mmCIF file of C-alpha atoms (C1' of nucleotides) in Angstrom:
data_model
loop_
_atom_site.group_PDB
_atom_site.id
_atom_site.type_symbol
_atom_site.label_atom_id
_atom_site.label_comp_id
_atom_site.label_asym_id
_atom_site.label_seq_id
_atom_site.Cartn_x
_atom_site.Cartn_y
_atom_site.Cartn_z
ATOM 1 C CA MET A 1 11.242 -16.802 -3.361
ATOM 2 C CA ARG A 2 10.908 -12.938 -3.962
ATOM 3 C CA ILE A 3 7.847 -11.300 -2.531
ATOM 4 C CA ALA A 4 6.665 -7.906 -3.345
ATOM 5 C CA THR A 5 4.114 -5.275 -2.612
ATOM 6 C CA TRP A 6 3.043 -2.360 -4.532
ATOM 7 C CA ASN A 7 0.221 0.159 -4.143
ATOM 8 C CA VAL A 8 -0.507 0.670 -7.728
ATOM 9 C CA ASN A 9 -3.367 3.371 -7.323
ATOM 10 C CA SER A 10 -5.581 1.949 -10.194
ATOM 11 C CA LEU A 11 -4.575 -1.278 -11.842
ATOM 12 C CA LYS A 12 -6.498 -0.326 -14.923
ATOM 13 C CA ILE A 13 -4.306 2.737 -15.570
ATOM 14 C CA ARG A 14 -1.333 1.213 -13.988
ATOM 15 C CA LEU A 15 -1.374 -2.084 -15.869
ATOM 16 C CA PRO A 16 1.452 -1.540 -18.320
ATOM 17 C CA ARG A 17 3.680 -0.318 -15.585
ATOM 18 C CA VAL A 18 2.801 -3.307 -13.682
ATOM 19 C CA GLU A 19 3.566 -5.722 -16.687
ATOM 20 C CA GLU A 20 6.796 -3.952 -17.392
ATOM 21 C CA TRP A 21 7.803 -4.213 -13.831
ATOM 22 C CA LEU A 22 6.816 -7.980 -13.396
ATOM 23 C CA MET A 23 8.824 -8.625 -16.647
ATOM 24 C CA GLY A 24 12.001 -6.837 -14.974
ATOM 25 C CA ARG A 25 11.917 -7.967 -11.410
ATOM 26 C CA ALA A 26 10.131 -11.233 -11.898
ATOM 27 C CA PRO A 27 8.766 -11.425 -8.536
ATOM 28 C CA ASP A 28 7.099 -14.818 -7.359
ATOM 29 C CA VAL A 29 4.301 -13.166 -5.588
ATOM 30 C CA LEU A 30 3.161 -9.611 -6.000
ATOM 31 C CA MET A 31 0.691 -7.976 -3.514
ATOM 32 C CA MET A 32 -1.329 -4.879 -4.907
ATOM 33 C CA GLN A 33 -3.265 -2.243 -3.108
ATOM 34 C CA GLU A 34 -5.665 0.395 -4.509
ATOM 35 C CA THR A 35 -6.415 -1.392 -7.609
ATOM 36 C CA LYS A 36 -9.682 0.607 -7.745
ATOM 37 C CA LEU A 37 -11.598 -2.287 -9.415
ATOM 38 C CA ALA A 38 -14.741 -4.522 -9.047
ATOM 39 C CA ASP A 39 -13.659 -8.272 -9.145
ATOM 40 C CA ASP A 40 -15.272 -8.770 -12.556
ATOM 41 C CA SER A 41 -12.966 -5.968 -14.016
ATOM 42 C CA ALA A 42 -9.775 -7.599 -12.717
ATOM 43 C CA PRO A 43 -7.284 -8.091 -15.399
ATOM 44 C CA GLN A 44 -7.142 -11.933 -15.152
ATOM 45 C CA MET A 45 -5.842 -12.498 -18.729
ATOM 46 C CA PRO A 46 -2.867 -9.962 -18.783
ATOM 47 C CA PHE A 47 -1.627 -11.540 -15.436
ATOM 48 C CA ARG A 48 -2.129 -15.120 -16.908
ATOM 49 C CA MET A 49 0.028 -14.205 -19.982
ATOM 50 C CA ALA A 50 2.728 -13.165 -17.812
ATOM 51 C CA GLY A 51 2.595 -16.348 -15.726
ATOM 52 C CA TYR A 52 0.707 -15.244 -12.802
ATOM 53 C CA GLU A 53 -2.654 -16.295 -11.113
ATOM 54 C CA LEU A 54 -4.527 -13.544 -9.958
ATOM 55 C CA ALA A 55 -6.769 -13.209 -6.659
ATOM 56 C CA HIS A 56 -8.738 -10.114 -6.372
ATOM 57 C CA HIS A 57 -10.936 -8.540 -3.762
ATOM 58 C CA GLY A 58 -12.373 -5.197 -4.891
ATOM 59 C CA GLU A 59 -15.503 -3.082 -4.920
ATOM 60 C CA GLY A 60 -14.882 -0.721 -7.837
ATOM 61 C CA ARG A 61 -14.143 2.985 -7.387
ATOM 62 C CA TRP A 62 -12.255 2.742 -4.216
ATOM 63 C CA ASN A 63 -9.625 0.458 -2.261
ATOM 64 C CA GLY A 64 -9.146 -2.903 -3.772
ATOM 65 C CA VAL A 65 -6.531 -5.511 -2.945
ATOM 66 C CA ALA A 66 -5.016 -8.168 -4.949
ATOM 67 C CA ILE A 67 -2.246 -11.061 -4.880
ATOM 68 C CA ALA A 68 -0.603 -12.401 -8.076
ATOM 69 C CA SER A 69 1.335 -15.530 -7.717
ATOM 70 C CA ARG A 70 3.347 -17.841 -9.916
ATOM 71 C CA VAL A 71 3.985 -20.434 -7.211
ATOM 72 C CA GLY A 72 0.566 -21.219 -6.237
ATOM 73 C CA LEU A 73 -2.637 -19.435 -5.217
ATOM 74 C CA SER A 74 -4.817 -21.395 -2.631
ATOM 75 C CA ASP A 75 -6.911 -20.810 0.411
ATOM 76 C CA VAL A 76 -7.991 -17.397 -0.685
ATOM 77 C CA SER A 77 -10.091 -15.438 1.689
ATOM 78 C CA PHE A 78 -11.308 -11.736 1.806
ATOM 79 C CA GLY A 79 -11.605 -9.377 4.685
ATOM 80 C CA PHE A 80 -11.280 -10.045 8.381
ATOM 81 C CA ASP A 81 -14.273 -12.346 8.377
ATOM 82 C CA GLY A 82 -13.249 -14.325 5.653
ATOM 83 C CA ARG A 83 -16.034 -13.457 3.209
ATOM 84 C CA GLY A 84 -17.474 -10.392 1.597
ATOM 85 C CA PRO A 85 -16.387 -6.668 1.376
ATOM 86 C CA ASP A 86 -15.108 -5.329 4.799
ATOM 87 C CA VAL A 87 -17.477 -3.031 6.303
ATOM 88 C CA ASP A 88 -14.974 -0.157 5.683
ATOM 89 C CA GLY A 89 -13.753 -1.271 2.058
ATOM 90 C CA ALA A 90 -11.914 -4.093 0.221
ATOM 91 C CA ARG A 91 -8.724 -3.801 2.479
ATOM 92 C CA PHE A 92 -7.710 -7.427 3.210
ATOM 93 C CA ILE A 93 -6.963 -10.541 0.866
ATOM 94 C CA SER A 94 -5.265 -13.503 2.297
ATOM 95 C CA ALA A 95 -3.687 -16.594 0.174
ATOM 96 C CA VAL A 96 -1.221 -19.348 0.613
ATOM 97 C CA CYS A 97 1.497 -18.889 -2.037
ATOM 98 C CA GLY A 98 4.604 -21.211 -2.385
ATOM 99 C CA GLY A 99 3.867 -22.406 1.380
ATOM 100 C CA VAL A 100 3.815 -18.909 2.698
ATOM 101 C CA GLN A 101 0.448 -17.246 3.950
ATOM 102 C CA VAL A 102 0.473 -14.041 1.992
ATOM 103 C CA ILE A 103 -1.731 -11.118 3.166
ATOM 104 C CA SER A 104 -2.041 -7.958 1.040
ATOM 105 C CA ILE A 105 -3.613 -5.169 3.153
ATOM 106 C CA TYR A 106 -4.633 -1.528 2.490
ATOM 107 C CA ALA A 107 -4.935 0.470 5.697
ATOM 108 C CA PRO A 108 -7.319 3.330 5.945
ATOM 109 C CA ASN A 109 -5.612 6.775 5.284
ATOM 110 C CA GLY A 110 -7.048 8.358 8.259
ATOM 111 C CA ARG A 111 -7.310 11.899 6.547
ATOM 112 C CA ALA A 112 -6.918 14.031 9.437
ATOM 113 C CA LEU A 113 -6.502 13.771 13.352
ATOM 114 C CA GLU A 114 -9.812 14.372 15.340
ATOM 115 C CA THR A 115 -11.804 13.056 12.421
ATOM 116 C CA PRO A 116 -14.167 9.827 12.316
ATOM 117 C CA PHE A 117 -11.788 8.588 9.621
ATOM 118 C CA TYR A 118 -8.809 8.831 12.010
ATOM 119 C CA ALA A 119 -11.067 6.804 14.521
ATOM 120 C CA ALA A 120 -11.943 4.371 11.821
ATOM 121 C CA LYS A 121 -8.388 3.786 10.941
ATOM 122 C CA LEU A 122 -7.195 2.960 14.640
ATOM 123 C CA GLU A 123 -10.322 0.572 14.808
ATOM 124 C CA TRP A 124 -9.108 -1.109 11.653
ATOM 125 C CA TYR A 125 -5.621 -1.728 13.021
ATOM 126 C CA ALA A 126 -7.103 -2.955 16.204
ATOM 127 C CA ARG A 127 -9.176 -5.514 13.947
ATOM 128 C CA LEU A 128 -6.089 -6.373 12.140
ATOM 129 C CA GLY A 129 -4.255 -7.015 15.461
ATOM 130 C CA GLU A 130 -7.199 -9.283 16.889
ATOM 131 C CA TRP A 131 -7.191 -11.210 13.358
ATOM 132 C CA LEU A 132 -3.866 -12.214 13.840
ATOM 133 C CA GLU A 133 -4.188 -13.385 17.378
ATOM 134 C CA ARG A 134 -7.280 -15.163 16.729
ATOM 135 C CA HIS A 135 -6.393 -16.856 13.037
ATOM 136 C CA ALA A 136 -2.680 -16.645 12.532
ATOM 137 C CA ASP A 137 0.288 -18.486 13.915
ATOM 138 C CA PRO A 138 3.469 -16.367 14.955
ATOM 139 C CA ASN A 139 5.398 -19.549 14.399
ATOM 140 C CA GLY A 140 4.228 -19.986 10.810
ATOM 141 C CA ASP A 141 5.230 -18.730 7.481
ATOM 142 C CA LEU A 142 3.429 -15.653 7.127
ATOM 143 C CA VAL A 143 3.795 -12.089 5.425
ATOM 144 C CA ILE A 144 1.789 -9.103 5.544
ATOM 145 C CA GLY A 145 2.406 -6.792 2.932
ATOM 146 C CA GLY A 146 0.760 -3.454 1.643
ATOM 147 C CA ASP A 147 0.067 0.111 2.370
ATOM 148 C CA PHE A 148 -0.074 0.396 6.065
ATOM 149 C CA ASN A 149 -0.475 4.344 5.846
ATOM 150 C CA VAL A 150 1.936 4.566 8.773
ATOM 151 C CA ALA A 151 5.442 5.941 8.894
ATOM 152 C CA PRO A 152 6.829 3.568 11.939
ATOM 153 C CA ALA A 153 9.466 5.893 12.991
ATOM 154 C CA ASP A 154 10.679 9.471 12.603
ATOM 155 C CA ALA A 155 13.331 8.146 10.095
ATOM 156 C CA ASP A 156 10.781 7.196 7.784
ATOM 157 C CA VAL A 157 9.673 10.606 7.053
ATOM 158 C CA TYR A 158 11.686 13.373 5.429
ATOM 159 C CA ASP A 159 11.044 15.647 8.073
ATOM 160 C CA PRO A 160 9.422 14.576 11.315
ATOM 161 C CA ALA A 161 8.349 18.266 12.106
ATOM 162 C CA GLU A 162 6.275 18.449 9.236
ATOM 163 C CA TYR A 163 4.093 15.980 10.117
ATOM 164 C CA VAL A 164 3.207 17.186 13.912
ATOM 165 C CA GLY A 165 -0.564 17.223 14.129
ATOM 166 C CA THR A 166 -1.044 15.221 11.110
ATOM 167 C CA THR A 167 -1.891 11.394 10.438
ATOM 168 C CA HIS A 168 0.730 8.599 9.503
ATOM 169 C CA THR A 169 2.956 9.372 12.212
ATOM 170 C CA SER A 170 0.899 10.122 15.352
ATOM 171 C CA ALA A 171 1.423 7.907 18.463
ATOM 172 C CA PRO A 172 -1.779 5.905 18.376
ATOM 173 C CA GLU A 173 -1.063 5.002 14.807
ATOM 174 C CA ARG A 174 2.410 3.737 15.775
ATOM 175 C CA ARG A 175 0.958 1.666 18.536
ATOM 176 C CA GLY A 176 -1.532 -0.054 16.243
ATOM 177 C CA PHE A 177 1.625 -0.796 13.972
ATOM 178 C CA GLN A 178 3.948 -1.723 16.982
ATOM 179 C CA ARG A 179 1.017 -4.251 18.263
ATOM 180 C CA LEU A 180 1.608 -6.296 14.806
ATOM 181 C CA LEU A 181 5.356 -6.351 15.551
ATOM 182 C CA ASP A 182 4.754 -7.250 19.063
ATOM 183 C CA TRP A 183 2.552 -10.204 17.824
ATOM 184 C CA GLY A 184 5.616 -11.749 16.164
ATOM 185 C CA LEU A 185 6.198 -9.765 12.859
ATOM 186 C CA VAL A 186 9.311 -8.368 11.773
ATOM 187 C CA ASP A 187 9.887 -5.222 9.589
ATOM 188 C CA ALA A 188 11.783 -6.916 6.689
ATOM 189 C CA TYR A 189 12.979 -3.806 5.120
ATOM 190 C CA ARG A 190 14.332 -2.306 8.154
ATOM 191 C CA ILE A 191 16.441 -5.520 8.825
ATOM 192 C CA HIS A 192 18.384 -4.736 5.762
ATOM 193 C CA HIS A 193 18.198 -0.967 5.852
ATOM 194 C CA PRO A 194 18.711 0.473 9.276
ATOM 195 C CA GLU A 195 19.216 4.040 7.622
ATOM 196 C CA GLY A 196 16.470 6.655 7.227
ATOM 197 C CA GLY A 197 15.441 8.546 4.507
ATOM 198 C CA ARG A 198 14.211 5.604 2.359
ATOM 199 C CA PHE A 199 10.534 5.944 1.310
ATOM 200 C CA THR A 200 7.766 4.230 -0.783
ATOM 201 C CA TRP A 201 5.624 7.038 -1.242
ATOM 202 C CA TRP A 202 5.678 10.523 -2.515
ATOM 203 C CA ASP A 203 2.958 13.083 -3.210
ATOM 204 C CA TYR A 204 2.376 13.699 -6.861
ATOM 205 C CA ARG A 205 2.120 17.376 -6.236
ATOM 206 C CA ALA A 206 4.868 20.076 -6.039
ATOM 207 C CA GLY A 207 7.634 17.789 -7.427
ATOM 208 C CA ASN A 208 7.826 16.323 -4.000
ATOM 209 C CA PHE A 209 9.522 13.064 -5.710
ATOM 210 C CA HIS A 210 12.443 14.854 -7.133
ATOM 211 C CA LYS A 211 12.865 16.812 -3.953
ATOM 212 C CA GLY A 212 12.872 13.539 -1.796
ATOM 213 C CA LEU A 213 10.060 14.513 0.301
ATOM 214 C CA GLY A 214 8.375 11.187 0.862
ATOM 215 C CA MET A 215 7.329 8.670 3.580
ATOM 216 C CA ARG A 216 8.019 4.942 4.160
ATOM 217 C CA ILE A 217 4.354 3.723 4.753
ATOM 218 C CA ASP A 218 4.433 0.623 2.416
ATOM 219 C CA HIS A 219 5.886 -2.419 4.296
ATOM 220 C CA LEU A 220 6.535 -6.184 4.451
ATOM 221 C CA LEU A 221 6.018 -7.611 7.862
ATOM 222 C CA VAL A 222 7.235 -11.083 8.144
ATOM 223 C CA THR A 223 7.077 -13.863 10.784
ATOM 224 C CA ARG A 224 10.356 -14.873 12.549
ATOM 225 C CA SER A 225 10.925 -18.104 10.148
ATOM 226 C CA VAL A 226 10.463 -15.892 7.017
ATOM 227 C CA ALA A 227 12.659 -13.057 8.427
ATOM 228 C CA GLU A 228 15.628 -15.804 8.873
ATOM 229 C CA ARG A 229 15.277 -16.686 5.316
ATOM 230 C CA CYS A 230 15.088 -12.904 4.163
ATOM 231 C CA VAL A 231 18.404 -12.181 2.124
ATOM 232 C CA ALA A 232 17.442 -8.842 0.717
ATOM 233 C CA ALA A 233 14.915 -5.971 0.537
ATOM 234 C CA GLU A 234 14.744 -3.075 -1.641
ATOM 235 C CA ILE A 235 12.406 -0.359 -2.811
ATOM 236 C CA ASP A 236 12.153 0.005 -6.598
ATOM 237 C CA ARG A 237 12.216 4.012 -6.537
ATOM 238 C CA ASP A 238 12.925 3.717 -10.437
ATOM 239 C CA ALA A 239 9.165 2.727 -10.697
ATOM 240 C CA ARG A 240 8.098 5.958 -9.303
ATOM 241 C CA LYS A 241 9.710 7.865 -12.449
ATOM 242 C CA GLY A 242 8.825 8.054 -15.947
ATOM 243 C CA LYS A 243 5.612 7.892 -17.732
ATOM 244 C CA LEU A 244 2.260 7.343 -15.535
ATOM 245 C CA PRO A 245 3.772 6.265 -12.488
ATOM 246 C CA SER A 246 1.773 5.275 -9.151
ATOM 247 C CA ASP A 247 2.624 7.652 -6.301
ATOM 248 C CA HIS A 248 4.053 4.521 -4.542
ATOM 249 C CA ALA A 249 7.145 2.434 -5.227
ATOM 250 C CA PRO A 250 7.343 -1.288 -5.231
ATOM 251 C CA LEU A 251 8.904 -2.915 -2.221
ATOM 252 C CA TRP A 252 10.364 -6.275 -2.432
ATOM 253 C CA ILE A 253 12.119 -9.035 -0.320
ATOM 254 C CA ASP A 254 14.255 -12.353 -1.422
ATOM 255 C CA LEU A 255 13.841 -15.471 0.819
ATOM 256 C CA ASP A 256 16.287 -18.353 0.560
ATOM 257 C "C1'" DA B 1 3.095 31.401 -6.757
ATOM 258 C "C1'" DT B 2 -0.471 31.373 -0.494
ATOM 259 C "C1'" DG B 3 -1.181 26.533 -4.918
ATOM 260 C "C1'" DG B 4 0.880 22.965 -6.747
ATOM 261 C "C1'" DT B 5 -1.197 16.315 -8.985
ATOM 262 C "C1'" DC B 6 -3.427 12.277 -9.885
ATOM 263 C "C1'" DG B 7 -7.651 8.807 -10.554
ATOM 264 C "C1'" DC B 8 -12.538 8.288 -10.983
ATOM 265 C "C1'" DG B 9 -15.813 9.794 -13.824
ATOM 266 C "C1'" DC B 10 -17.871 14.287 -15.184
ATOM 267 C "C1'" DA B 11 -18.615 17.229 -9.945
ATOM 268 C "C1'" DG B 12 -16.268 17.308 -6.897
ATOM 269 C "C1'" DC B 13 -14.028 13.953 -3.521
ATOM 270 C "C1'" DG B 14 -10.143 11.124 -1.660
ATOM 271 C "C1'" DA B 15 -5.332 10.639 -1.553
#
DNA sequence: ATGGTCGCGCAGCGA
């Protein structure tokens, strides 16, 4: 089973690129983030035509998460409380696909240290950790994928010095991320790629992609049982190229 | 060059 995650930065404008990518990589499950759509605008038919069911949790202009699956899509829930939009945006959707609980998340950006947005990001991470402890089983088959807006290690940014005093690499953010690993999740990409300098996001500005100035902030975190089945993990850097790309590249894993 | 690019939606914010 191939499971992927991609921050598409507007599913409306990105739909042709997503359809093209689905044809090429043929994932069984695709988690998406920043769809920027309301639920009634979610492109159900294009996904159905491509062979996928689509579950979407959005509010419109901002945020928005989704799961597309061609191996079943059941037990869909939205937000930490299992119901309507989260207090700070549509950032969490869970479903069961092919016997695996799949959770697509879009962590708050945090904007800048010493702002309420940064404090809200840390609080959101705390709530995600609590949700896992209360509602999930570290011995089950579970994948949390998405845009975590955290680069877990210095090897996950092009130059750690450039990020001193900014978000995405601060110690409290990394502690929030580490709590997920401590609960029982494994960074599936890291298993197969211990090397640094592999990124999933590059700023649109100043030709940063072509200069290699990026961060690894999109992740697929899996429970032990899933990690044992994981035989490959890749970032599709080519999807960041060409016409109307997202600023994020897709990330995928293969399970035996 | 002291900014640089997108997306949303139509000004200016968020990333």
